[in-house]
Amino acid sequence: MGEPAPVTECRKFSPQEPGDYMPYCPGWLKCFKESVMRLSCGETNCWDVIDILPIHSYAYTAHDVIGKLLAWEAVWAEDLIGANGRSKKTLWLTEFSRVGAVDSSDPDGKTRAFMHDVMEYMTASPYVSGWSWFSEVNMSSFVLGDREPETATWATDLIDKEGKATVIGSYYAELCKGK
């Protein structure tokens, strides 16, 4: 991978891209923060009017999603706790799903286990305040990390073509009750 990029250089790496860029690169959002902190938005800078940091995560395992959330919690700690004059922010996992699932009836139970574990973590985290499953019938598969997909599409749909909840849709609704 070569030498890490200096942290002062605004590189256009997103934390969800392959590799572990978090320690080496401030990422696009850090560059955005640096830029908008210099702008005035009323009585504060334009960074501190933002309440939420959005994140997406597509992964084969709940462990990978939780690891990504933990990495964001570490990188954005100052903002998540409101330290050093920063306004307090929370993370929203605005899109997440288990890649590799091929049937929304979830015959092997892996997607429901994935949902359970990720949502259990998010519910317990003081830094995650919202989330949304990425639901799509026949989502086009893609290479994730160095892993080639085994099928052309993945099944992440919570609602079927007739408008009824799929097995994973019903389970997701159960997990979301009272959250």
JSON list of N, CA and C in Angstrom, two decimals, residues 79-134:
[
{"chain": "A", "resi": 79, "resn": "ASP", "atom": "N", "xyz": [-16.47, 15.09, 18.02]},
{"chain": "A", "resi": 79, "resn": "ASP", "atom": "CA", "xyz": [-17.80, 15.57, 17.62]},
{"chain": "A", "resi": 79, "resn": "ASP", "atom": "C", "xyz": [-18.92, 14.79, 18.28]},
{"chain": "A", "resi": 80, "resn": "LEU", "atom": "N", "xyz": [-18.72, 13.50, 18.48]},
{"chain": "A", "resi": 80, "resn": "LEU", "atom": "CA", "xyz": [-19.78, 12.67, 19.07]},
{"chain": "A", "resi": 80, "resn": "LEU", "atom": "C", "xyz": [-20.00, 12.97, 20.55]},
{"chain": "A", "resi": 81, "resn": "ILE", "atom": "N", "xyz": [-18.96, 13.43, 21.23]},
{"chain": "A", "resi": 81, "resn": "ILE", "atom": "CA", "xyz": [-19.14, 13.78, 22.64]},
{"chain": "A", "resi": 81, "resn": "ILE", "atom": "C", "xyz": [-19.27, 15.28, 22.86]},
{"chain": "A", "resi": 82, "resn": "GLY", "atom": "N", "xyz": [-19.08, 16.06, 21.80]},
{"chain": "A", "resi": 82, "resn": "GLY", "atom": "CA", "xyz": [-19.20, 17.51, 21.92]},
{"chain": "A", "resi": 82, "resn": "GLY", "atom": "C", "xyz": [-18.03, 18.13, 22.66]},
{"chain": "A", "resi": 83, "resn": "ALA", "atom": "N", "xyz": [-16.84, 17.60, 22.47]},
{"chain": "A", "resi": 83, "resn": "ALA", "atom": "CA", "xyz": [-15.64, 18.10, 23.16]},
{"chain": "A", "resi": 83, "resn": "ALA", "atom": "C", "xyz": [-15.02, 19.28, 22.41]},
{"chain": "A", "resi": 84, "resn": "ASN", "atom": "N", "xyz": [-14.19, 20.03, 23.11]},
{"chain": "A", "resi": 84, "resn": "ASN", "atom": "CA", "xyz": [-13.41, 21.13, 22.53]},
{"chain": "A", "resi": 84, "resn": "ASN", "atom": "C", "xyz": [-14.26, 22.14, 21.78]},
{"chain": "A", "resi": 85, "resn": "GLY", "atom": "N", "xyz": [-15.43, 22.41, 22.31]},
{"chain": "A", "resi": 85, "resn": "GLY", "atom": "CA", "xyz": [-16.30, 23.42, 21.72]},
{"chain": "A", "resi": 85, "resn": "GLY", "atom": "C", "xyz": [-17.14, 22.95, 20.54]},
{"chain": "A", "resi": 86, "resn": "ARG", "atom": "N", "xyz": [-17.00, 21.70, 20.17]},
{"chain": "A", "resi": 86, "resn": "ARG", "atom": "CA", "xyz": [-17.79, 21.17, 19.05]},
{"chain": "A", "resi": 86, "resn": "ARG", "atom": "C", "xyz": [-19.22, 20.91, 19.52]},
{"chain": "A", "resi": 87, "resn": "SER", "atom": "N", "xyz": [-20.17, 21.06, 18.60]},
{"chain": "A", "resi": 87, "resn": "SER", "atom": "CA", "xyz": [-21.55, 20.67, 18.92]},
{"chain": "A", "resi": 87, "resn": "SER", "atom": "C", "xyz": [-21.62, 19.15, 18.90]},
{"chain": "A", "resi": 88, "resn": "LYS", "atom": "N", "xyz": [-22.45, 18.61, 19.75]},
{"chain": "A", "resi": 88, "resn": "LYS", "atom": "CA", "xyz": [-22.58, 17.15, 19.85]},
{"chain": "A", "resi": 88, "resn": "LYS", "atom": "C", "xyz": [-23.34, 16.61, 18.64]},
{"chain": "A", "resi": 89, "resn": "LYS", "atom": "N", "xyz": [-22.80, 15.56, 18.05]},
{"chain": "A", "resi": 89, "resn": "LYS", "atom": "CA", "xyz": [-23.40, 14.92, 16.88]},
{"chain": "A", "resi": 89, "resn": "LYS", "atom": "C", "xyz": [-23.66, 13.45, 17.17]},
{"chain": "A", "resi": 90, "resn": "THR", "atom": "N", "xyz": [-24.45, 12.83, 16.32]},
{"chain": "A", "resi": 90, "resn": "THR", "atom": "CA", "xyz": [-24.65, 11.38, 16.39]},
{"chain": "A", "resi": 90, "resn": "THR", "atom": "C", "xyz": [-24.43, 10.80, 15.00]},
{"chain": "A", "resi": 91, "resn": "LEU", "atom": "N", "xyz": [-24.28, 9.49, 14.96]},
{"chain": "A", "resi": 91, "resn": "LEU", "atom": "CA", "xyz": [-24.14, 8.77, 13.69]},
{"chain": "A", "resi": 91, "resn": "LEU", "atom": "C", "xyz": [-25.49, 8.21, 13.28]},
{"chain": "A", "resi": 92, "resn": "TRP", "atom": "N", "xyz": [-25.76, 8.29, 12.01]},
{"chain": "A", "resi": 92, "resn": "TRP", "atom": "CA", "xyz": [-26.91, 7.59, 11.41]},
{"chain": "A", "resi": 92, "resn": "TRP", "atom": "C", "xyz": [-26.36, 6.61, 10.38]},
{"chain": "A", "resi": 93, "resn": "LEU", "atom": "N", "xyz": [-26.67, 5.35, 10.55]},
{"chain": "A", "resi": 93, "resn": "LEU", "atom": "CA", "xyz": [-26.33, 4.34, 9.56]},
{"chain": "A", "resi": 93, "resn": "LEU", "atom": "C", "xyz": [-27.48, 4.35, 8.56]},
{"chain": "A", "resi": 94, "resn": "THR", "atom": "N", "xyz": [-27.36, 5.23, 7.56]},
{"chain": "A", "resi": 94, "resn": "THR", "atom": "CA", "xyz": [-28.49, 5.51, 6.66]},
{"chain": "A", "resi": 94, "resn": "THR", "atom": "C", "xyz": [-28.73, 4.41, 5.63]},
{"chain": "A", "resi": 95, "resn": "GLU", "atom": "N", "xyz": [-27.78, 3.55, 5.44]},
{"chain": "A", "resi": 95, "resn": "GLU", "atom": "CA", "xyz": [-27.96, 2.37, 4.59]},
{"chain": "A", "resi": 95, "resn": "GLU", "atom": "C", "xyz": [-27.08, 1.26, 5.16]},
{"chain": "A", "resi": 96, "resn": "PHE", "atom": "N", "xyz": [-27.70, 0.12, 5.44]},
{"chain": "A", "resi": 96, "resn": "PHE", "atom": "CA", "xyz": [-26.90, -1.05, 5.78]},
{"chain": "A", "resi": 96, "resn": "PHE", "atom": "C", "xyz": [-27.66, -2.28, 5.32]},
{"chain": "A", "resi": 97, "resn": "SER", "atom": "N", "xyz": [-26.91, -3.30, 4.96]},
{"chain": "A", "resi": 97, "resn": "SER", "atom": "CA", "xyz": [-27.50, -4.58, 4.60]},
{"chain": "A", "resi": 97, "resn": "SER", "atom": "C", "xyz": [-26.42, -5.65, 4.59]},
{"chain": "A", "resi": 98, "resn": "ARG", "atom": "N", "xyz": [-26.89, -6.88, 4.61]},
{"chain": "A", "resi": 98, "resn": "ARG", "atom": "CA", "xyz": [-25.99, -8.03, 4.54]},
{"chain": "A", "resi": 98, "resn": "ARG", "atom": "C", "xyz": [-25.82, -8.41, 3.08]},
{"chain": "A", "resi": 99, "resn": "VAL", "atom": "N", "xyz": [-24.62, -8.24, 2.58]},
{"chain": "A", "resi": 99, "resn": "VAL", "atom": "CA", "xyz": [-24.36, -8.65, 1.21]},
{"chain": "A", "resi": 99, "resn": "VAL", "atom": "C", "xyz": [-24.16, -10.16, 1.18]},
{"chain": "A", "resi": 100, "resn": "GLY", "atom": "N", "xyz": [-24.47, -10.74, 0.07]},
{"chain": "A", "resi": 100, "resn": "GLY", "atom": "CA", "xyz": [-24.33, -12.19, -0.08]},
{"chain": "A", "resi": 100, "resn": "GLY", "atom": "C", "xyz": [-25.62, -12.95, 0.13]},
{"chain": "A", "resi": 101, "resn": "ALA", "atom": "N", "xyz": [-26.65, -12.30, 0.71]},
{"chain": "A", "resi": 101, "resn": "ALA", "atom": "CA", "xyz": [-27.94, -12.96, 0.89]},
{"chain": "A", "resi": 101, "resn": "ALA", "atom": "C", "xyz": [-28.63, -13.10, -0.46]},
{"chain": "A", "resi": 102, "resn": "VAL", "atom": "N", "xyz": [-29.18, -14.26, -0.74]},
{"chain": "A", "resi": 102, "resn": "VAL", "atom": "CA", "xyz": [-29.79, -14.48, -2.05]},
{"chain": "A", "resi": 102, "resn": "VAL", "atom": "C", "xyz": [-31.29, -14.76, -1.98]},
{"chain": "A", "resi": 103, "resn": "ASP", "atom": "N", "xyz": [-31.86, -14.77, -0.78]},
{"chain": "A", "resi": 103, "resn": "ASP", "atom": "CA", "xyz": [-33.27, -15.09, -0.62]},
{"chain": "A", "resi": 103, "resn": "ASP", "atom": "C", "xyz": [-33.80, -14.37, 0.61]},
{"chain": "A", "resi": 104, "resn": "SER", "atom": "N", "xyz": [-34.77, -13.47, 0.41]},
{"chain": "A", "resi": 104, "resn": "SER", "atom": "CA", "xyz": [-35.29, -12.69, 1.53]},
{"chain": "A", "resi": 104, "resn": "SER", "atom": "C", "xyz": [-36.17, -13.52, 2.47]},
{"chain": "A", "resi": 105, "resn": "SER", "atom": "N", "xyz": [-36.40, -14.80, 2.13]},
{"chain": "A", "resi": 105, "resn": "SER", "atom": "CA", "xyz": [-37.06, -15.68, 3.11]},
{"chain": "A", "resi": 105, "resn": "SER", "atom": "C", "xyz": [-36.04, -16.21, 4.12]},
{"chain": "A", "resi": 106, "resn": "ASP", "atom": "N", "xyz": [-34.77, -15.93, 3.87]},
{"chain": "A", "resi": 106, "resn": "ASP", "atom": "CA", "xyz": [-33.67, -16.20, 4.81]},
{"chain": "A", "resi": 106, "resn": "ASP", "atom": "C", "xyz": [-33.68, -17.64, 5.35]},
{"chain": "A", "resi": 107, "resn": "PRO", "atom": "N", "xyz": [-33.63, -18.63, 4.46]},
{"chain": "A", "resi": 107, "resn": "PRO", "atom": "CA", "xyz": [-33.73, -20.02, 4.93]},
{"chain": "A", "resi": 107, "resn": "PRO", "atom": "C", "xyz": [-32.61, -20.45, 5.88]},
{"chain": "A", "resi": 108, "resn": "ASP", "atom": "N", "xyz": [-31.42, -19.81, 5.78]},
{"chain": "A", "resi": 108, "resn": "ASP", "atom": "CA", "xyz": [-30.33, -20.20, 6.68]},
{"chain": "A", "resi": 108, "resn": "ASP", "atom": "C", "xyz": [-30.28, -19.33, 7.94]},
{"chain": "A", "resi": 109, "resn": "GLY", "atom": "N", "xyz": [-31.12, -18.30, 8.02]},
{"chain": "A", "resi": 109, "resn": "GLY", "atom": "CA", "xyz": [-31.18, -17.45, 9.20]},
{"chain": "A", "resi": 109, "resn": "GLY", "atom": "C", "xyz": [-30.03, -16.46, 9.33]},
{"chain": "A", "resi": 110, "resn": "LYS", "atom": "N", "xyz": [-29.12, -16.42, 8.37]},
{"chain": "A", "resi": 110, "resn": "LYS", "atom": "CA", "xyz": [-27.95, -15.57, 8.49]},
{"chain": "A", "resi": 110, "resn": "LYS", "atom": "C", "xyz": [-28.28, -14.08, 8.42]},
{"chain": "A", "resi": 111, "resn": "THR", "atom": "N", "xyz": [-29.26, -13.71, 7.59]},
{"chain": "A", "resi": 111, "resn": "THR", "atom": "CA", "xyz": [-29.60, -12.29, 7.49]},
{"chain": "A", "resi": 111, "resn": "THR", "atom": "C", "xyz": [-30.28, -11.82, 8.77]},
{"chain": "A", "resi": 112, "resn": "ARG", "atom": "N", "xyz": [-31.15, -12.63, 9.35]},
{"chain": "A", "resi": 112, "resn": "ARG", "atom": "CA", "xyz": [-31.78, -12.24, 10.61]},
{"chain": "A", "resi": 112, "resn": "ARG", "atom": "C", "xyz": [-30.75, -12.14, 11.74]},
{"chain": "A", "resi": 113, "resn": "ALA", "atom": "N", "xyz": [-29.80, -13.06, 11.77]},
{"chain": "A", "resi": 113, "resn": "ALA", "atom": "CA", "xyz": [-28.74, -13.00, 12.79]},
{"chain": "A", "resi": 113, "resn": "ALA", "atom": "C", "xyz": [-27.91, -11.73, 12.60]},
{"chain": "A", "resi": 114, "resn": "PHE", "atom": "N", "xyz": [-27.60, -11.40, 11.35]},
{"chain": "A", "resi": 114, "resn": "PHE", "atom": "CA", "xyz": [-26.87, -10.18, 11.02]},
{"chain": "A", "resi": 114, "resn": "PHE", "atom": "C", "xyz": [-27.64, -8.96, 11.52]},
{"chain": "A", "resi": 115, "resn": "MET", "atom": "N", "xyz": [-28.93, -8.89, 11.18]},
{"chain": "A", "resi": 115, "resn": "MET", "atom": "CA", "xyz": [-29.77, -7.77, 11.64]},
{"chain": "A", "resi": 115, "resn": "MET", "atom": "C", "xyz": [-29.76, -7.66, 13.15]},
{"chain": "A", "resi": 116, "resn": "HIS", "atom": "N", "xyz": [-29.98, -8.77, 13.81]},
{"chain": "A", "resi": 116, "resn": "HIS", "atom": "CA", "xyz": [-30.04, -8.79, 15.28]},
{"chain": "A", "resi": 116, "resn": "HIS", "atom": "C", "xyz": [-28.76, -8.23, 15.88]},
{"chain": "A", "resi": 117, "resn": "ASP", "atom": "N", "xyz": [-27.63, -8.74, 15.44]},
{"chain": "A", "resi": 117, "resn": "ASP", "atom": "CA", "xyz": [-26.36, -8.34, 16.04]},
{"chain": "A", "resi": 117, "resn": "ASP", "atom": "C", "xyz": [-26.03, -6.87, 15.77]},
{"chain": "A", "resi": 118, "resn": "VAL", "atom": "N", "xyz": [-26.24, -6.41, 14.54]},
{"chain": "A", "resi": 118, "resn": "VAL", "atom": "CA", "xyz": [-25.96, -5.01, 14.22]},
{"chain": "A", "resi": 118, "resn": "VAL", "atom": "C", "xyz": [-26.89, -4.09, 15.01]},
{"chain": "A", "resi": 119, "resn": "MET", "atom": "N", "xyz": [-28.17, -4.43, 15.02]},
{"chain": "A", "resi": 119, "resn": "MET", "atom": "CA", "xyz": [-29.13, -3.56, 15.70]},
{"chain": "A", "resi": 119, "resn": "MET", "atom": "C", "xyz": [-28.95, -3.59, 17.22]},
{"chain": "A", "resi": 120, "resn": "GLU", "atom": "N", "xyz": [-28.52, -4.71, 17.75]},
{"chain": "A", "resi": 120, "resn": "GLU", "atom": "CA", "xyz": [-28.22, -4.79, 19.18]},
{"chain": "A", "resi": 120, "resn": "GLU", "atom": "C", "xyz": [-27.09, -3.82, 19.53]},
{"chain": "A", "resi": 121, "resn": "TYR", "atom": "N", "xyz": [-26.06, -3.81, 18.68]},
{"chain": "A", "resi": 121, "resn": "TYR", "atom": "CA", "xyz": [-24.96, -2.87, 18.91]},
{"chain": "A", "resi": 121, "resn": "TYR", "atom": "C", "xyz": [-25.44, -1.43, 18.79]},
{"chain": "A", "resi": 122, "resn": "MET", "atom": "N", "xyz": [-26.16, -1.12, 17.71]},
{"chain": "A", "resi": 122, "resn": "MET", "atom": "CA", "xyz": [-26.59, 0.26, 17.49]},
{"chain": "A", "resi": 122, "resn": "MET", "atom": "C", "xyz": [-27.50, 0.76, 18.60]},
{"chain": "A", "resi": 123, "resn": "THR", "atom": "N", "xyz": [-28.39, -0.10, 19.07]},
{"chain": "A", "resi": 123, "resn": "THR", "atom": "CA", "xyz": [-29.29, 0.28, 20.15]},
{"chain": "A", "resi": 123, "resn": "THR", "atom": "C", "xyz": [-28.52, 0.60, 21.42]},
{"chain": "A", "resi": 124, "resn": "ALA", "atom": "N", "xyz": [-27.45, -0.12, 21.68]},
{"chain": "A", "resi": 124, "resn": "ALA", "atom": "CA", "xyz": [-26.65, 0.08, 22.88]},
{"chain": "A", "resi": 124, "resn": "ALA", "atom": "C", "xyz": [-25.67, 1.25, 22.76]},
{"chain": "A", "resi": 125, "resn": "SER", "atom": "N", "xyz": [-25.29, 1.60, 21.55]},
{"chain": "A", "resi": 125, "resn": "SER", "atom": "CA", "xyz": [-24.29, 2.66, 21.36]},
{"chain": "A", "resi": 125, "resn": "SER", "atom": "C", "xyz": [-24.88, 4.03, 21.68]},
{"chain": "A", "resi": 126, "resn": "PRO", "atom": "N", "xyz": [-24.18, 4.82, 22.48]},
{"chain": "A", "resi": 126, "resn": "PRO", "atom": "CA", "xyz": [-24.66, 6.18, 22.75]},
{"chain": "A", "resi": 126, "resn": "PRO", "atom": "C", "xyz": [-24.44, 7.12, 21.57]},
{"chain": "A", "resi": 127, "resn": "TYR", "atom": "N", "xyz": [-23.74, 6.65, 20.54]},
{"chain": "A", "resi": 127, "resn": "TYR", "atom": "CA", "xyz": [-23.38, 7.51, 19.41]},
{"chain": "A", "resi": 127, "resn": "TYR", "atom": "C", "xyz": [-24.22, 7.28, 18.16]},
{"chain": "A", "resi": 128, "resn": "VAL", "atom": "N", "xyz": [-24.94, 6.18, 18.10]},
{"chain": "A", "resi": 128, "resn": "VAL", "atom": "CA", "xyz": [-25.78, 5.88, 16.93]},
{"chain": "A", "resi": 128, "resn": "VAL", "atom": "C", "xyz": [-27.22, 6.22, 17.29]},
{"chain": "A", "resi": 129, "resn": "SER", "atom": "N", "xyz": [-27.81, 7.13, 16.53]},
{"chain": "A", "resi": 129, "resn": "SER", "atom": "CA", "xyz": [-29.17, 7.57, 16.86]},
{"chain": "A", "resi": 129, "resn": "SER", "atom": "C", "xyz": [-30.19, 7.19, 15.79]},
{"chain": "A", "resi": 130, "resn": "GLY", "atom": "N", "xyz": [-29.75, 6.63, 14.68]},
{"chain": "A", "resi": 130, "resn": "GLY", "atom": "CA", "xyz": [-30.69, 6.23, 13.65]},
{"chain": "A", "resi": 130, "resn": "GLY", "atom": "C", "xyz": [-30.07, 5.27, 12.66]},
{"chain": "A", "resi": 131, "resn": "TRP", "atom": "N", "xyz": [-30.94, 4.51, 11.99]},
{"chain": "A", "resi": 131, "resn": "TRP", "atom": "CA", "xyz": [-30.48, 3.55, 10.99]},
{"chain": "A", "resi": 131, "resn": "TRP", "atom": "C", "xyz": [-31.61, 3.20, 10.04]},
{"chain": "A", "resi": 132, "resn": "SER", "atom": "N", "xyz": [-31.21, 2.69, 8.90]},
{"chain": "A", "resi": 132, "resn": "SER", "atom": "CA", "xyz": [-32.18, 2.27, 7.90]},
{"chain": "A", "resi": 132, "resn": "SER", "atom": "C", "xyz": [-31.59, 1.14, 7.07]},
{"chain": "A", "resi": 133, "resn": "TRP", "atom": "N", "xyz": [-32.31, 0.04, 7.02]},
{"chain": "A", "resi": 133, "resn": "TRP", "atom": "CA", "xyz": [-31.90, -1.10, 6.20]},
{"chain": "A", "resi": 133, "resn": "TRP", "atom": "C", "xyz": [-32.00, -0.71, 4.73]},
{"chain": "A", "resi": 134, "resn": "PHE", "atom": "N", "xyz": [-31.05, -1.13, 3.92]},
{"chain": "A", "resi": 134, "resn": "PHE", "atom": "CA", "xyz": [-31.12, -0.91, 2.48]},
{"chain": "A", "resi": 134, "resn": "PHE", "atom": "C", "xyz": [-31.91, -2.05, 1.87]}
]
